[in-house]
């Protein structure tokens, strides 16, 4: 599944999660703030979208997916994207409290402000205004 909306192209965010409700909530929170949100439900689809359309402003991935042949989980996706674009800003969100990763981790449920703080970092490094 892929959903693209038209907003600021420089602020494209790829959200990867098999939870349709969570993806919709994130889209509804981010689009009014000027982000262009793309959605994928599985790692294989996300990697394909990344290869076709990357690099992205930010990639947010769930830790676990229900299915996947090449990309089995969020860590696999982080690794695959890092091979393509080593400096790609990314984060993983998960319900596991003691999880550690080579990228920032958001523990579900989290307030949107936590994600927005992560999104400010790439914006600040590019000296762009945050909307």
PDB file of C-alpha atoms in Angstrom:
ATOM      1  CA  UNK A   1       0.000   0.000   0.000  1.00  0.00           C
ATOM      2  CA  UNK A   2       1.319   3.427  -0.874  1.00  0.00           C
ATOM      3  CA  UNK A   3      -0.267   6.755  -0.155  1.00  0.00           C
ATOM      4  CA  UNK A   4       1.343   9.971  -1.273  1.00  0.00           C
ATOM      5  CA  UNK A   5       0.041  13.466  -0.694  1.00  0.00           C
ATOM      6  CA  UNK A   6       1.248  16.753  -2.094  1.00  0.00           C
ATOM      7  CA  UNK A   7       2.836  19.171   0.347  1.00  0.00           C
ATOM      8  CA  UNK A   8       6.451  20.256   0.699  1.00  0.00           C
ATOM      9  CA  UNK A   9       8.571  17.874  -1.410  1.00  0.00           C
ATOM     10  CA  UNK A  10      11.717  18.608   0.565  1.00  0.00           C
ATOM     11  CA  UNK A  11      10.048  17.234   3.682  1.00  0.00           C
ATOM     12  CA  UNK A  12       9.107  13.756   2.481  1.00  0.00           C
ATOM     13  CA  UNK A  13       8.720  11.236   5.270  1.00  0.00           C
ATOM     14  CA  UNK A  14       8.435   7.498   4.716  1.00  0.00           C
ATOM     15  CA  UNK A  15       6.362   5.804   7.425  1.00  0.00           C
ATOM     16  CA  UNK A  16       6.589   2.013   7.577  1.00  0.00           C
ATOM     17  CA  UNK A  17       4.134   0.246   9.861  1.00  0.00           C
ATOM     18  CA  UNK A  18       1.632  -2.576   9.416  1.00  0.00           C
ATOM     19  CA  UNK A  19      -0.851  -0.738  11.662  1.00  0.00           C
ATOM     20  CA  UNK A  20      -3.163   1.212   9.334  1.00  0.00           C
ATOM     21  CA  UNK A  21      -4.630   3.268  12.187  1.00  0.00           C
ATOM     22  CA  UNK A  22      -1.214   4.374  13.436  1.00  0.00           C
ATOM     23  CA  UNK A  23      -0.041   5.317   9.938  1.00  0.00           C
ATOM     24  CA  UNK A  24      -3.215   7.369   9.408  1.00  0.00           C
ATOM     25  CA  UNK A  25      -2.765   9.094  12.792  1.00  0.00           C
ATOM     26  CA  UNK A  26       0.834   9.981  11.964  1.00  0.00           C
ATOM     27  CA  UNK A  27      -0.172  11.284   8.524  1.00  0.00           C
ATOM     28  CA  UNK A  28      -2.929  13.396  10.090  1.00  0.00           C
ATOM     29  CA  UNK A  29      -0.426  14.844  12.564  1.00  0.00           C
ATOM     30  CA  UNK A  30       2.389  15.500  10.075  1.00  0.00           C
ATOM     31  CA  UNK A  31       0.706  16.725   6.896  1.00  0.00           C
ATOM     32  CA  UNK A  32      -0.753  19.887   8.496  1.00  0.00           C
ATOM     33  CA  UNK A  33       2.791  20.681   9.635  1.00  0.00           C
ATOM     34  CA  UNK A  34       4.046  20.721   6.039  1.00  0.00           C
ATOM     35  CA  UNK A  35       5.413  17.202   5.668  1.00  0.00           C
ATOM     36  CA  UNK A  36       4.716  15.005   2.667  1.00  0.00           C
ATOM     37  CA  UNK A  37       3.900  11.561   4.052  1.00  0.00           C
ATOM     38  CA  UNK A  38       4.373   8.296   2.189  1.00  0.00           C
ATOM     39  CA  UNK A  39       3.144   5.080   3.761  1.00  0.00           C
ATOM     40  CA  UNK A  40       4.180   1.472   3.403  1.00  0.00           C
ATOM     41  CA  UNK A  41       2.943  -1.454   5.470  1.00  0.00           C
ATOM     42  CA  UNK A  42       5.906  -3.818   4.999  1.00  0.00           C
ATOM     43  CA  UNK A  43       9.680  -3.604   4.845  1.00  0.00           C
ATOM     44  CA  UNK A  44      10.042  -5.038   1.334  1.00  0.00           C
ATOM     45  CA  UNK A  45       7.617  -2.441  -0.047  1.00  0.00           C
ATOM     46  CA  UNK A  46       9.348   0.312   1.906  1.00  0.00           C
ATOM     47  CA  UNK A  47      12.785  -0.613   0.578  1.00  0.00           C
ATOM     48  CA  UNK A  48      11.423  -0.646  -2.966  1.00  0.00           C
ATOM     49  CA  UNK A  49       9.844   2.800  -2.448  1.00  0.00           C
ATOM     50  CA  UNK A  50      13.121   4.047  -0.975  1.00  0.00           C
ATOM     51  CA  UNK A  51      15.145   2.739  -3.915  1.00  0.00           C
ATOM     52  CA  UNK A  52      12.760   4.408  -6.385  1.00  0.00           C
ATOM     53  CA  UNK A  53      12.241   7.711  -4.547  1.00  0.00           C
ATOM     54  CA  UNK A  54      14.971   8.178  -1.920  1.00  0.00           C
ATOM     55  CA  UNK A  55      16.716   9.660  -0.182  1.00  0.00           C
ATOM     56  CA  UNK A  56      13.988  10.953   2.082  1.00  0.00           C
ATOM     57  CA  UNK A  57      13.899  13.719   4.628  1.00  0.00           C
ATOM     58  CA  UNK A  58      13.168  11.096   7.311  1.00  0.00           C
ATOM     59  CA  UNK A  59      12.228   7.402   7.580  1.00  0.00           C
ATOM     60  CA  UNK A  60      10.152   6.124  10.521  1.00  0.00           C
ATOM     61  CA  UNK A  61       9.764   2.351  10.758  1.00  0.00           C
ATOM     62  CA  UNK A  62       8.041  -0.048  13.086  1.00  0.00           C
ATOM     63  CA  UNK A  63      10.290  -2.709  14.572  1.00  0.00           C
ATOM     64  CA  UNK A  64       8.158  -5.713  13.550  1.00  0.00           C
ATOM     65  CA  UNK A  65       6.204  -6.503  10.379  1.00  0.00           C
ATOM     66  CA  UNK A  66       3.750  -9.359   9.854  1.00  0.00           C
ATOM     67  CA  UNK A  67       5.385 -10.483   6.647  1.00  0.00           C
ATOM     68  CA  UNK A  68       8.389  -9.794   4.494  1.00  0.00           C
ATOM     69  CA  UNK A  69      10.664 -11.853   2.299  1.00  0.00           C
ATOM     70  CA  UNK A  70      13.761  -9.677   2.037  1.00  0.00           C
ATOM     71  CA  UNK A  71      13.239  -7.194   4.880  1.00  0.00           C
ATOM     72  CA  UNK A  72      11.948  -9.016   7.965  1.00  0.00           C
ATOM     73  CA  UNK A  73      11.916  -6.143  10.492  1.00  0.00           C
ATOM     74  CA  UNK A  74      12.742  -2.501  11.118  1.00  0.00           C
ATOM     75  CA  UNK A  75      16.395  -3.214  11.868  1.00  0.00           C
ATOM     76  CA  UNK A  76      16.735  -4.937   8.511  1.00  0.00           C
ATOM     77  CA  UNK A  77      15.199  -1.901   6.833  1.00  0.00           C
ATOM     78  CA  UNK A  78      17.550   0.463   8.682  1.00  0.00           C
ATOM     79  CA  UNK A  79      20.522  -1.638   7.565  1.00  0.00           C
ATOM     80  CA  UNK A  80      19.366  -1.816   3.926  1.00  0.00           C
ATOM     81  CA  UNK A  81      18.738   1.937   3.739  1.00  0.00           C
ATOM     82  CA  UNK A  82      22.065   2.721   5.418  1.00  0.00           C
ATOM     83  CA  UNK A  83      23.842   0.751   2.683  1.00  0.00           C
ATOM     84  CA  UNK A  84      22.145   2.971   0.076  1.00  0.00           C
ATOM     85  CA  UNK A  85      22.315   6.294   1.966  1.00  0.00           C
ATOM     86  CA  UNK A  86      24.584   6.143   5.035  1.00  0.00           C
ATOM     87  CA  UNK A  87      23.445   9.506   6.441  1.00  0.00           C
ATOM     88  CA  UNK A  88      19.690   8.950   5.983  1.00  0.00           C
ATOM     89  CA  UNK A  89      17.853  10.264   9.104  1.00  0.00           C
ATOM     90  CA  UNK A  90      15.753   7.423  10.531  1.00  0.00           C
ATOM     91  CA  UNK A  91      14.033   6.230  13.680  1.00  0.00           C
ATOM     92  CA  UNK A  92      12.287   3.069  14.842  1.00  0.00           C
ATOM     93  CA  UNK A  93       9.124   3.027  16.893  1.00  0.00           C
ATOM     94  CA  UNK A  94       8.176   0.005  18.975  1.00  0.00           C
ATOM     95  CA  UNK A  95       6.260  -1.094  22.024  1.00  0.00           C
ATOM     96  CA  UNK A  96       9.342  -2.815  23.455  1.00  0.00           C
ATOM     97  CA  UNK A  97      10.597  -0.784  26.392  1.00  0.00           C
ATOM     98  CA  UNK A  98      14.221  -1.999  26.523  1.00  0.00           C
ATOM     99  CA  UNK A  99      14.974  -1.984  22.813  1.00  0.00           C
ATOM    100  CA  UNK A 100      18.203  -0.414  21.533  1.00  0.00           C
ATOM    101  CA  UNK A 101      19.020   0.381  17.924  1.00  0.00           C
ATOM    102  CA  UNK A 102      21.627   2.249  15.881  1.00  0.00           C
ATOM    103  CA  UNK A 103      18.986   4.956  15.273  1.00  0.00           C
ATOM    104  CA  UNK A 104      16.678   6.829  17.671  1.00  0.00           C
ATOM    105  CA  UNK A 105      13.887   4.706  19.197  1.00  0.00           C
ATOM    106  CA  UNK A 106      10.403   5.981  20.032  1.00  0.00           C
ATOM    107  CA  UNK A 107       8.523   3.813  22.545  1.00  0.00           C
ATOM    108  CA  UNK A 108       4.829   3.439  21.681  1.00  0.00           C
ATOM    109  CA  UNK A 109       2.611   5.082  22.576  1.00  0.00           C
ATOM    110  CA  UNK A 110       4.425   8.395  22.302  1.00  0.00           C
ATOM    111  CA  UNK A 111       3.203  11.978  22.056  1.00  0.00           C
ATOM    112  CA  UNK A 112       3.626  13.554  18.625  1.00  0.00           C
ATOM    113  CA  UNK A 113       6.015  16.084  20.173  1.00  0.00           C
ATOM    114  CA  UNK A 114       8.685  13.393  20.566  1.00  0.00           C
ATOM    115  CA  UNK A 115       8.590  12.631  16.856  1.00  0.00           C
ATOM    116  CA  UNK A 116       8.524  16.327  15.981  1.00  0.00           C
ATOM    117  CA  UNK A 117      11.712  16.863  17.998  1.00  0.00           C
ATOM    118  CA  UNK A 118      13.427  14.165  15.923  1.00  0.00           C
ATOM    119  CA  UNK A 119      12.141  15.766  12.741  1.00  0.00           C
ATOM    120  CA  UNK A 120      13.550  19.160  13.736  1.00  0.00           C
ATOM    121  CA  UNK A 121      17.103  17.800  13.757  1.00  0.00           C
ATOM    122  CA  UNK A 122      17.320  17.238   9.977  1.00  0.00           C
ATOM    123  CA  UNK A 123      15.565  20.570   9.410  1.00  0.00           C
ATOM    124  CA  UNK A 124      18.004  22.421  11.634  1.00  0.00           C
ATOM    125  CA  UNK A 125      20.985  20.827   9.937  1.00  0.00           C
ATOM    126  CA  UNK A 126      19.663  22.144   6.613  1.00  0.00           C
ATOM    127  CA  UNK A 127      18.875  25.584   8.126  1.00  0.00           C
ATOM    128  CA  UNK A 128      15.234  25.348   7.037  1.00  0.00           C
ATOM    129  CA  UNK A 129      12.324  26.797   9.020  1.00  0.00           C
ATOM    130  CA  UNK A 130      10.218  24.303  10.950  1.00  0.00           C
ATOM    131  CA  UNK A 131       6.493  24.675  10.280  1.00  0.00           C
TER     132      UNK A 131
END
